[in-house]
XYZ file of C-alpha atoms in Angstrom:
321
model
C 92.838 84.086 92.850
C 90.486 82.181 94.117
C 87.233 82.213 96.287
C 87.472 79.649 99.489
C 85.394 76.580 100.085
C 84.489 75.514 96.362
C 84.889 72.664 94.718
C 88.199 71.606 93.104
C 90.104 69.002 91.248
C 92.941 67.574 93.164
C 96.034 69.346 92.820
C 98.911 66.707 91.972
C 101.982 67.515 94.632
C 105.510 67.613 93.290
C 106.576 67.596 96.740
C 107.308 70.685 98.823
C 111.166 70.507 99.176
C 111.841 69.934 96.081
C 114.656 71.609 94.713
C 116.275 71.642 90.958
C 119.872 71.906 91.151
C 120.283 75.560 89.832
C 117.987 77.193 92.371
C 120.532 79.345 93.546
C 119.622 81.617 90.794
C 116.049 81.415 91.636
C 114.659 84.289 92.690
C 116.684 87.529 91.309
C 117.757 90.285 93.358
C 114.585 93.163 93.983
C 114.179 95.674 91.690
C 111.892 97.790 91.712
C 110.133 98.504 87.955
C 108.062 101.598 89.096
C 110.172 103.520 86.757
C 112.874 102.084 84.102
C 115.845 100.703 84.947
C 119.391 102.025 83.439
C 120.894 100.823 80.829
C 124.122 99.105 81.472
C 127.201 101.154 81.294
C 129.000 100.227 77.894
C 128.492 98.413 75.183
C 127.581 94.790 76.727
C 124.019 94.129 76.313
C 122.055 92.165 79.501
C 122.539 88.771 79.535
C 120.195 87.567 82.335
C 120.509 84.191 83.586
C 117.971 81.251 82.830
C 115.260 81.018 85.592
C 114.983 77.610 87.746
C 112.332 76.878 90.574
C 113.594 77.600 93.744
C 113.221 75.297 96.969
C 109.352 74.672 97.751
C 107.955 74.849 94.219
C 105.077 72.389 93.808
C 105.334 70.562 90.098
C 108.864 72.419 89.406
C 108.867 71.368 85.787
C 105.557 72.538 85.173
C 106.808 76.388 86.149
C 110.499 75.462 84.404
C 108.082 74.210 80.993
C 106.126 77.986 81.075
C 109.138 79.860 81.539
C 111.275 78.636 79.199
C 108.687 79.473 76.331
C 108.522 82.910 77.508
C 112.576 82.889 77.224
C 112.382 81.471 74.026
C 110.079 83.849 72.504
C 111.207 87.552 74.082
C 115.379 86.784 73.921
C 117.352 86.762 70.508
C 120.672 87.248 69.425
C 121.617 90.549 66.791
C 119.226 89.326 64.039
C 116.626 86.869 65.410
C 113.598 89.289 66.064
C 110.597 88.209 64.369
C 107.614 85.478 65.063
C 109.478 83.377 62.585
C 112.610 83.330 64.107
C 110.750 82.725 67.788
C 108.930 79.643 66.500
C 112.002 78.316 65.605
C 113.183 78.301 69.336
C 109.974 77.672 70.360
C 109.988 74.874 68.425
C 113.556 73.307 69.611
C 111.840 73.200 72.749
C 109.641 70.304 71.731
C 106.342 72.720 71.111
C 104.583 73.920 68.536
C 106.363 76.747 66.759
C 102.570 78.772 66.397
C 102.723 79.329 70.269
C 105.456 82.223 69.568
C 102.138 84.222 67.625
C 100.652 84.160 70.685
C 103.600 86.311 72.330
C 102.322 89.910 72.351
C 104.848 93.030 73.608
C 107.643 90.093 73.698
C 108.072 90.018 69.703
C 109.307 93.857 69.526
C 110.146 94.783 66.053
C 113.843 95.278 67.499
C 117.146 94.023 66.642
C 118.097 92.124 69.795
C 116.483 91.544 72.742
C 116.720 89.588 76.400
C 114.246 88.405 79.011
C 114.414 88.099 82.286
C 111.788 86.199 84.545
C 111.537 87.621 88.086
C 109.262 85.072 88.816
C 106.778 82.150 87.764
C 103.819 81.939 89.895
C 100.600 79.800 89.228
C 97.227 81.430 88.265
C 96.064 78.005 88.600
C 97.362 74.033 89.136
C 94.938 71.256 88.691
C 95.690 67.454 88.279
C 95.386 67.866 84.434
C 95.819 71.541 83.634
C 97.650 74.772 84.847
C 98.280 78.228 84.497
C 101.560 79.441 85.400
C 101.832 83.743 85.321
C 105.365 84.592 84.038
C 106.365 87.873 84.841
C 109.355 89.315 83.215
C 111.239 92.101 82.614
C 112.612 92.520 78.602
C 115.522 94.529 77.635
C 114.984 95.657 73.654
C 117.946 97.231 71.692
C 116.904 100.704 70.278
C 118.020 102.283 67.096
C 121.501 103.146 68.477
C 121.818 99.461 69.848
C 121.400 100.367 73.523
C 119.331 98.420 75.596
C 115.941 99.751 76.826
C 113.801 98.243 79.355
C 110.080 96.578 78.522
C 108.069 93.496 79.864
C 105.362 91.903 80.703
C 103.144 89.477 82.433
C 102.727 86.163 80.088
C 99.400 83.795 81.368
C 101.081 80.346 80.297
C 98.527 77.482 80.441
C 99.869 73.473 80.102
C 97.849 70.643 79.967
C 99.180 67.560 81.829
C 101.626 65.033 79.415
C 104.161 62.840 79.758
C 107.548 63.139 79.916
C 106.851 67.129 80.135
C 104.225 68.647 80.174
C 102.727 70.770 76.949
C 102.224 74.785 76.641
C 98.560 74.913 75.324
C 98.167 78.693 75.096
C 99.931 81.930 75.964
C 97.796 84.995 77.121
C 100.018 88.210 77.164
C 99.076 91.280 79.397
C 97.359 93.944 78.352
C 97.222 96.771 80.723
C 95.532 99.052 78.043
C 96.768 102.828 77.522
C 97.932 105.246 80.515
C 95.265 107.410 82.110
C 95.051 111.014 81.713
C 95.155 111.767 85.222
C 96.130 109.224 87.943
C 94.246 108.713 91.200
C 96.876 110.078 93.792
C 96.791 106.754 95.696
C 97.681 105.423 92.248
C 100.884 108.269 92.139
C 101.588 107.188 95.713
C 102.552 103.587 95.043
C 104.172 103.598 92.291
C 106.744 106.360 94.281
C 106.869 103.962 97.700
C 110.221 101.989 97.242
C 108.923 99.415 100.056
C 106.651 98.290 97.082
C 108.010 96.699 94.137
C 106.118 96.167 90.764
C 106.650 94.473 87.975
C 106.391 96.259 84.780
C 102.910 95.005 83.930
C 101.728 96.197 87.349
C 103.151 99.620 86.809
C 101.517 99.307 83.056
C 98.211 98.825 85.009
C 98.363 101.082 87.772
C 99.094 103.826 84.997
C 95.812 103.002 83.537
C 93.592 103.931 86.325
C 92.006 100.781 86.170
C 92.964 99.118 90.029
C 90.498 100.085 92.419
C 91.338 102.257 95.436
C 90.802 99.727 98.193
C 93.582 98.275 96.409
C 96.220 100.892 96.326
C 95.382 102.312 99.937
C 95.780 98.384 100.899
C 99.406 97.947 99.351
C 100.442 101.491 101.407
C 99.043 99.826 104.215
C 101.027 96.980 103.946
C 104.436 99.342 103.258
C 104.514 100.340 106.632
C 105.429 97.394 108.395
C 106.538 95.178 105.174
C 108.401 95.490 102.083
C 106.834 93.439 99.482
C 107.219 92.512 95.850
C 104.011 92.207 93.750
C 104.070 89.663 91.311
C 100.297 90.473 89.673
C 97.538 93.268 89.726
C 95.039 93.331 87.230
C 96.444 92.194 83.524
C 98.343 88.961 82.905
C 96.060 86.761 85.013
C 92.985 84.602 84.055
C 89.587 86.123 83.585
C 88.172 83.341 85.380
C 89.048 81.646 88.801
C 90.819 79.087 87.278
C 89.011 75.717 86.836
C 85.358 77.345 87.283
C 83.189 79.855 85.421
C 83.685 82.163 88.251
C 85.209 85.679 87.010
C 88.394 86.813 88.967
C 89.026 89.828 90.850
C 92.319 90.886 89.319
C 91.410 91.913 85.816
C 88.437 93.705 87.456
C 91.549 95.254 89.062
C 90.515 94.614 92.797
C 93.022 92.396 93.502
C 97.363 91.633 94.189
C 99.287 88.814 94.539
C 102.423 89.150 96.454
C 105.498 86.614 95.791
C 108.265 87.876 98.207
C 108.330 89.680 101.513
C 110.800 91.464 103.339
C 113.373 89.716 100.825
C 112.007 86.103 101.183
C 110.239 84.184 98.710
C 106.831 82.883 99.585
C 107.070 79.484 98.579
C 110.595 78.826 100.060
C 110.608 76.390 102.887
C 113.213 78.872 104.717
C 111.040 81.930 104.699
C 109.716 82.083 108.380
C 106.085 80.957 108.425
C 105.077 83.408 111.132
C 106.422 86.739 108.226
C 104.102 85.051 105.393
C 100.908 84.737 108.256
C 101.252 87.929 109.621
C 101.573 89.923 106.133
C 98.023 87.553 105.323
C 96.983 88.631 108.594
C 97.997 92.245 107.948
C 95.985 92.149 104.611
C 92.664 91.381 106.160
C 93.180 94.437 108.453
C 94.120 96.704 105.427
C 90.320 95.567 103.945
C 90.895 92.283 101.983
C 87.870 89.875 102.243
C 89.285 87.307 100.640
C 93.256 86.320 101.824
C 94.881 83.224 100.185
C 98.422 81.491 101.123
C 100.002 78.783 101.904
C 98.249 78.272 105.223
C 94.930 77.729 106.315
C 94.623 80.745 108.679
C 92.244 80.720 111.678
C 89.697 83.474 112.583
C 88.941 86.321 110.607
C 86.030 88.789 110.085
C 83.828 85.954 108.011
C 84.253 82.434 108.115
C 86.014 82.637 104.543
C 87.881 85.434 104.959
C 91.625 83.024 104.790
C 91.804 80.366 102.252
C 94.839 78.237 101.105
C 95.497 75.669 98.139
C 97.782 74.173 96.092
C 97.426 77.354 93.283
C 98.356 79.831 96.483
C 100.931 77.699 97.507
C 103.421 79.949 96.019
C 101.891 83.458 96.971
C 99.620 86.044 98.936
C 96.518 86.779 97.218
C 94.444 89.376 98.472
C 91.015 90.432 96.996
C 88.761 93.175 97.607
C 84.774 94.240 97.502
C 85.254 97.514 95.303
């Protein structure tokens, strides 16, 4: 995400342990969105359960304010599809009922539909502003009322308000169309089952557009770790966030990772020694720029390992070409 040892405004904390009281349903079981998932067996259309922030989250309501636009706008009963219809839940929520126009692949032209988030990570978190990447999977009835399987990556950006904060903007992915012919590094991730992409991800990897130090980094990684990526190229900022500074990922030479061998980055009860050694592990596979939630010593530069509040929640690594 970002590049270490530049200036930034201070983060405001929410406290690390905090915990909302639904977090059991935090982080959903790993799937892996390399190719679509099956439809349910009979007629009973998904019915995913609300996201919450999980133990560790920094400004919990901040993530729980993104998400629940993104909800709002890609889930409807039989009958409620339509930017109309989603600015009228957007709009119960307290927010301007406009923001649903600004919801991409999530308004399908499709009779019902359901969203679920697998997670909400920050692209950015300042004292005033953030930028909180929602990345969901969307199940869209088709014309014989079956449920199909979509989604995206939503960039969600808040300015800071009281009693909640308010959802400024919402920047859809756009992965762009599928390549002709796939780089077979490209081929080989999205067939490892130790790696686990979201359907944006996939959507970019199919477009040829991530860099091979990338892919040849993530089946590095498989070996020793399974790991679920959260973001790739589309669905983040263009820019560092806070500075003028463009962003490795949508010049698709960079992933974030959210979960690791099962356990969620930002949870307190994830063993710190897994989350530093998969950082550590993503130096040696060629990153020159590793962020977390520690400060890690040594490395090949003196910025190679960075950490901040925005990271706090994740493993960024970025990468040279």
């Amino acid at each position: 995400m970002s590049t270490p040892g530049l200036p930034r405004r201070a983060a405001l904390l929410g406290g690390l342990g905090c915990a909302l009281t639904a977090c059991s349903a935090s982080h959903p079981v790993a799937r892996n969105f390399s190719s679509p998932s099956p439809a349910p067996t009979g007629s009973a259309f998904p019915a995913p359960s609300a996201w919450q922030p999980g133990p560790g989250e920094l400004q919990p309501d901040v993530k729980l304010r993104a998400v629940q636009v993104v909800e709002a706008i890609g889930s409807w009963p039989p009958g409620g599809q339509g930017a109309a219809a989603a600015g009228q839940r957007v709009a119960a929520l307290g927010l301007p009922a406009g923001l649903a126009a600004q919801g991409g692949t999530l308004l399908a032209d499709a009779p019902q539909a359901a969203v679920e988030v697998v997670y909400a990570q920050y692209g950015g978190l300042l004292s005033d502003s953030a930028s909180v990447l929602v990345v969901c999977r969307q199940w869209l009835a088709g014309p014989d009322g079956a449920p199909q399987s979509a989604g995206t990556t939503v960039d969600v950006r808040l300015s800071q308000a009281d009693p909640r904060w308010n959802v400024t903007a919402l920047h859809p992915a756009d992965p762009g169309p599928a390549a002709a012919v796939l780089p077979d590094a490209a081929t080989r991730v999205l067939a490892q089952p130790r790696i686990v992409l979201p359907p944006a991800a996939v959507a970019d990897l199919r477009s040829g557009q991530v860099h091979d130090s990338v892919l040849n980094a993530m089946l590095t990684l498989a070996g020793p770790y399974s790991f679920q990526v959260s973001v790739v190229r589309s669905g983040h900022p263009l820019m560092v966030f806070g500075t003028d500074r463009p962003s490795d990922h949508p010049l698709g030479k960079a992933f974030d990772t959210w979960q690791v061998d099962g356990h969620p980055v930002v949870d307190p009860a994830t063993p710190t020694d897994l989350v530093d050694s998969f950082m550590r592990a993503a130096a040696a596979a060629g990153s020159y720029n590793v962020g977390g939630p520690r400060l890690l010593a040594g490395g090949r530069t003196a910025n190679q390992f960075f950490s901040d509040p925005t990271h706090h929640d994740h493993v960024h690594a970025g990468f040279t070409a």
